[in-house]
mmCIF file of C-alpha atoms in Angstrom:
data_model
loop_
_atom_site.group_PDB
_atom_site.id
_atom_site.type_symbol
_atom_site.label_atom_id
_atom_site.label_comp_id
_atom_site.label_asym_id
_atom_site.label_seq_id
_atom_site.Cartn_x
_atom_site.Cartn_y
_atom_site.Cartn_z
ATOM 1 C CA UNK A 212 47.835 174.386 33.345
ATOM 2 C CA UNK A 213 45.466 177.371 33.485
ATOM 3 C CA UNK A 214 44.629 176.778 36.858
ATOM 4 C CA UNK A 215 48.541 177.073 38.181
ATOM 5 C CA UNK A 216 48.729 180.403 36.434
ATOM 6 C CA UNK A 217 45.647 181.228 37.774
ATOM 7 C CA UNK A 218 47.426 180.864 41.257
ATOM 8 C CA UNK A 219 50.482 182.290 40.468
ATOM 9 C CA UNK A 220 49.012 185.504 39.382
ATOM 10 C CA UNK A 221 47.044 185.477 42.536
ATOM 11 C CA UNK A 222 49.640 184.758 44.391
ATOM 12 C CA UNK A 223 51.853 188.079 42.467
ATOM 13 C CA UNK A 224 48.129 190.425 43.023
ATOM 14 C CA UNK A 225 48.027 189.158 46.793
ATOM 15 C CA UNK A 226 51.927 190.400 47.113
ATOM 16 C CA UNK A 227 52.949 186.986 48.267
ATOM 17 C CA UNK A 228 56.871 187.024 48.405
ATOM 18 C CA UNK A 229 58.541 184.405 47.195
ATOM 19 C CA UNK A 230 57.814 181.873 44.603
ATOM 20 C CA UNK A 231 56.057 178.704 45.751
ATOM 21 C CA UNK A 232 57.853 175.270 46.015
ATOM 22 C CA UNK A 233 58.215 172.692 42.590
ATOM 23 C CA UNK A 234 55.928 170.431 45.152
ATOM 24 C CA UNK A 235 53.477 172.879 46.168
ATOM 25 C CA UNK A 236 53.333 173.723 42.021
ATOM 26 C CA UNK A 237 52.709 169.920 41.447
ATOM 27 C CA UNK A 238 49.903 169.709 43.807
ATOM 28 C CA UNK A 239 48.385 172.846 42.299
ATOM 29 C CA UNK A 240 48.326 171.243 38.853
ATOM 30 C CA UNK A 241 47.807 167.461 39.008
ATOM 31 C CA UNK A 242 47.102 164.654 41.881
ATOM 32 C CA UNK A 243 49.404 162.300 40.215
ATOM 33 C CA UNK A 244 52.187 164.035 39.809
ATOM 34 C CA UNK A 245 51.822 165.686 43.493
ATOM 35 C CA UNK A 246 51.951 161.994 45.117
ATOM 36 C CA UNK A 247 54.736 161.039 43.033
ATOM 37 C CA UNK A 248 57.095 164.361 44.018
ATOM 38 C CA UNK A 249 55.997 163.717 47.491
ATOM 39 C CA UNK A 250 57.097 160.483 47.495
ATOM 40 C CA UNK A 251 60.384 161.593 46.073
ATOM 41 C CA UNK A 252 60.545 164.508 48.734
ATOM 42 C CA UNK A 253 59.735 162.075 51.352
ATOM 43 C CA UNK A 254 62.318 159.379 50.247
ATOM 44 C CA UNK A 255 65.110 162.093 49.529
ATOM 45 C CA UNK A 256 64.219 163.381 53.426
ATOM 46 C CA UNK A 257 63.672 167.024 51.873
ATOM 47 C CA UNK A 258 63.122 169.959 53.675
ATOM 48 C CA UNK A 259 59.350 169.790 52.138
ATOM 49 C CA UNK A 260 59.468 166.536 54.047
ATOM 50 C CA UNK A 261 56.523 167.212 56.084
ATOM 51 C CA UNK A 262 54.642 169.318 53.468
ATOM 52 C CA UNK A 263 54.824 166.279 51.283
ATOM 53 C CA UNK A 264 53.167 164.070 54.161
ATOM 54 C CA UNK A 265 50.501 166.349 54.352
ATOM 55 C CA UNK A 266 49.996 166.170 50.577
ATOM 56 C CA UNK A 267 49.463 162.117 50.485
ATOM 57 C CA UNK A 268 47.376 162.345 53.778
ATOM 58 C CA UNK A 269 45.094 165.643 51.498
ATOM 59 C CA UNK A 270 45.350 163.421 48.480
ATOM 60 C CA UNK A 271 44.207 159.316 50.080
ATOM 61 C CA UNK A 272 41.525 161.341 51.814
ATOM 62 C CA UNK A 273 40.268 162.562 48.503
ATOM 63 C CA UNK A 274 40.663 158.849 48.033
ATOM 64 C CA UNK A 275 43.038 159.522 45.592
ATOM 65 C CA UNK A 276 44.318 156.378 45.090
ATOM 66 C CA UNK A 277 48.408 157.450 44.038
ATOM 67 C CA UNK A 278 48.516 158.956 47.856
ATOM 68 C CA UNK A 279 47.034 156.174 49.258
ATOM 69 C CA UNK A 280 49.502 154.070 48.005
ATOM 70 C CA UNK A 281 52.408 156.566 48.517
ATOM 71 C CA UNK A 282 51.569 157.530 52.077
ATOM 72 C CA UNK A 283 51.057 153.241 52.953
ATOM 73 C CA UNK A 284 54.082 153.020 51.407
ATOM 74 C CA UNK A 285 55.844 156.059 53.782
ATOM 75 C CA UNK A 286 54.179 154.853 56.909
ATOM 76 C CA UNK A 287 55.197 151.323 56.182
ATOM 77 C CA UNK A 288 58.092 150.878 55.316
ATOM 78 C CA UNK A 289 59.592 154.295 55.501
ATOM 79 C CA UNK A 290 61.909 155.835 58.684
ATOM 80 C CA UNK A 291 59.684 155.472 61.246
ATOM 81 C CA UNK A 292 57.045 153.018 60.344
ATOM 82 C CA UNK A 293 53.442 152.824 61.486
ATOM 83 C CA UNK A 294 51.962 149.719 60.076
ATOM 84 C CA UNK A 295 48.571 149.914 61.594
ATOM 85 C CA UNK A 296 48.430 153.516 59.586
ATOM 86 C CA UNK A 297 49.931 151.728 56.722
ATOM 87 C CA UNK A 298 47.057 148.879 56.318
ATOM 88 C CA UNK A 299 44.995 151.513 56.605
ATOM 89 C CA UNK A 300 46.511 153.608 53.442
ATOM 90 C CA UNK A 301 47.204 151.331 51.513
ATOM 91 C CA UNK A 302 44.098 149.216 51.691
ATOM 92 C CA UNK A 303 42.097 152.259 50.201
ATOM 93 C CA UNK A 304 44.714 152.184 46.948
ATOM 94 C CA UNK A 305 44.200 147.923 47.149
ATOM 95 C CA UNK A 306 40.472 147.911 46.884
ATOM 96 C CA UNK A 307 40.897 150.100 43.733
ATOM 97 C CA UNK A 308 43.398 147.523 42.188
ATOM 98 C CA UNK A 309 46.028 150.172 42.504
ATOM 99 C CA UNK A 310 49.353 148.262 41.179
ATOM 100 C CA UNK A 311 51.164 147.106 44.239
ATOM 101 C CA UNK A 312 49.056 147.753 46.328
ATOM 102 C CA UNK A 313 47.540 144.910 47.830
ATOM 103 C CA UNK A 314 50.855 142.823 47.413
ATOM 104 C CA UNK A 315 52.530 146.016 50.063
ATOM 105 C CA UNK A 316 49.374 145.939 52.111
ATOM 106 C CA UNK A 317 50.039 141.875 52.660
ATOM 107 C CA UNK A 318 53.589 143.390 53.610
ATOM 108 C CA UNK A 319 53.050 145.562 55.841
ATOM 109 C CA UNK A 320 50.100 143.090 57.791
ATOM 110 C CA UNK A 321 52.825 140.080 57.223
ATOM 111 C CA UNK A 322 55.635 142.164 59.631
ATOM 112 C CA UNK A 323 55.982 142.474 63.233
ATOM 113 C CA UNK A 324 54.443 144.646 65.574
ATOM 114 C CA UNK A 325 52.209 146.941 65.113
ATOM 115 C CA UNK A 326 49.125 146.249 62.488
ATOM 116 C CA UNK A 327 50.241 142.361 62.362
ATOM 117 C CA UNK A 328 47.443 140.419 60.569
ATOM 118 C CA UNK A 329 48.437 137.047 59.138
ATOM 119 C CA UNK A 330 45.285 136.018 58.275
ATOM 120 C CA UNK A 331 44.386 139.286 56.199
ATOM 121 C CA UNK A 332 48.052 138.986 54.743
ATOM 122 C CA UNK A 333 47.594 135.232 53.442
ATOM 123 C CA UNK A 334 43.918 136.270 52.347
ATOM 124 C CA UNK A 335 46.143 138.944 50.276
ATOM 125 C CA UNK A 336 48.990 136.482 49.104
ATOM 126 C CA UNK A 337 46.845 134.427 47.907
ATOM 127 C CA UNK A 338 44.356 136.231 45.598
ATOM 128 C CA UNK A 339 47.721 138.213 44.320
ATOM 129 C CA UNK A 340 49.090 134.743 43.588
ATOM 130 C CA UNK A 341 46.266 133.624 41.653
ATOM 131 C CA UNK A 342 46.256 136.909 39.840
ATOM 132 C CA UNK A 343 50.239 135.928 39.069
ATOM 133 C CA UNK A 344 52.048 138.568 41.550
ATOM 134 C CA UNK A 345 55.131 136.128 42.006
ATOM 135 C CA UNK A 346 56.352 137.915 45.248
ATOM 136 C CA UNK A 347 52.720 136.992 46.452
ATOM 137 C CA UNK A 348 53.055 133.332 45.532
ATOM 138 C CA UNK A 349 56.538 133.339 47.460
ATOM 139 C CA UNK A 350 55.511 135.204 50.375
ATOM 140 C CA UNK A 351 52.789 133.478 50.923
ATOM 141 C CA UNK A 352 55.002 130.019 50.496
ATOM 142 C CA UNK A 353 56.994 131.366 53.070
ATOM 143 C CA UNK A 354 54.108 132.118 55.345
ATOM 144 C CA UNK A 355 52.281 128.707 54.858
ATOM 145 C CA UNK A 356 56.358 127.211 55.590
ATOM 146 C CA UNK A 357 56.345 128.696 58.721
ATOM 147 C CA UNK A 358 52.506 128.302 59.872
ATOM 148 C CA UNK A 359 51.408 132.073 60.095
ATOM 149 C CA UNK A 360 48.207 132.221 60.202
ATOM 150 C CA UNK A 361 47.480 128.766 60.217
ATOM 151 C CA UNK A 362 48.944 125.487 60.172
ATOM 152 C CA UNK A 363 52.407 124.196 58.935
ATOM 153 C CA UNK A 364 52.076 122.801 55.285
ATOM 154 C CA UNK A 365 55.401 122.001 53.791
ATOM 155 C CA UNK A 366 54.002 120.396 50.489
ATOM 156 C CA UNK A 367 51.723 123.537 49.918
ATOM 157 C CA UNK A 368 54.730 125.581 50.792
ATOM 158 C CA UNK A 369 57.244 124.614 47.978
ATOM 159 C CA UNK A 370 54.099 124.536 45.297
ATOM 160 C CA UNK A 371 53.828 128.504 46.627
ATOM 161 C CA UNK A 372 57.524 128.856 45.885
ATOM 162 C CA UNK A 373 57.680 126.867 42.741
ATOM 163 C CA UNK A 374 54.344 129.193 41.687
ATOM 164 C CA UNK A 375 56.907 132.174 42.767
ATOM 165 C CA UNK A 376 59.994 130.301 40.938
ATOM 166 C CA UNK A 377 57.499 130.237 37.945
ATOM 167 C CA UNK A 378 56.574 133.622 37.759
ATOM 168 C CA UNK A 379 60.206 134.910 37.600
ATOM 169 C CA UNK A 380 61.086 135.772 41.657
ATOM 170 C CA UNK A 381 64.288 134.847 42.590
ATOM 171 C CA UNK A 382 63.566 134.129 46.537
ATOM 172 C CA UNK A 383 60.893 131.431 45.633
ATOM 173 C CA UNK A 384 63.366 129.799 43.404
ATOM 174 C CA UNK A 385 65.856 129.752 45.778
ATOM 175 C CA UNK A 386 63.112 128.480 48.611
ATOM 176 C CA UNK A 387 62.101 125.834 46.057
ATOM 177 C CA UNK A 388 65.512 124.824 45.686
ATOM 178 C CA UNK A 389 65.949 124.549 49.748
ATOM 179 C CA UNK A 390 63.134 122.626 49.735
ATOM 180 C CA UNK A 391 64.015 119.689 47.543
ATOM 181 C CA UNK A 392 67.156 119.643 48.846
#
């Protein structure tokens, strides 16, 4: 707290005009709450839209690991995705155990395009899955269904969904179901 008034009294001594954005007041005072109104900037398509990039880019290479996540999250999945980027973002917030992170990292290596790594992405599936990440178990069902990254194994597949199922994610339930159908 003292160190934003510390800036905004610089800022009035200096004879800087106008008062500085709720964003740019954020960053000042904490990293976590600067990633998560940059996000919001970002995902509203604000005006601050590129100031907030340039926050989560500042913040994940402080290796902070909030903009990591939020700037993977931007790059991959956002308006004009770049995957490759992505892995790379969000892999910094994964080896941290950041929430999400290493499921969306298996995401973004999982799509098409750009970045695609299916054998990094079922390396990812699967530890998530053992560590109970249901969408990890059911991705990863639907990867091993479908032989990315290696071969075909139906059996394997609906255990993967019925794990999913299990863990309370509606798409592996519903795969299950397909599959003993």
């Amino acid at each position: 707290m003292r160190r934003g008034a510390l800036v905004v009294a610089a800022l009035v001594v200096l004879g800087c005009s106008g008062w500085p954005s709720d964003l740019t007041q954020a960053c000042w005072l904490d990293d976590d709450q600067c990633a998560s109104m940059a996000a919001k900037e970002i995902a509203a398509d604000g005006p601050l839209r590129d100031e907030a990039m340039e926050q989560l880019d500042r913040l994940c290479m402080q290796d902070h690991p909030a903009g990591c996540y939020e700037a993977g999250m931007v790059r991959g999945f956002g308006k004009t995705p770049s995957r490759a980027r992505a892995a790379v973002d969000l892999h910094k917030a994964c080896e941290v155990s950041y929430g999400e992170a290493c499921f969306q990292e298996a995401r973004v290596l999982d799509g098409s395009g750009e970045g695609q790594d299916y054998g990094r992405a079922a390396a990812l599936y699967a530890t998530e899955c053992d560590k109970g990440s249901a969408g990890s178990c059911t991705n990863l069902g639907y990867m091993v269904e479908r032989g990315h990254g290696g071969a075909v194994d139906v059996p394997k597949a609906a255990t993967l969904y019925g794990k999913g199922c299990d863990g309370g994610d509606q798409v592996g339930c519903v795969n299950f179901g397909l599959m003993l159908a």
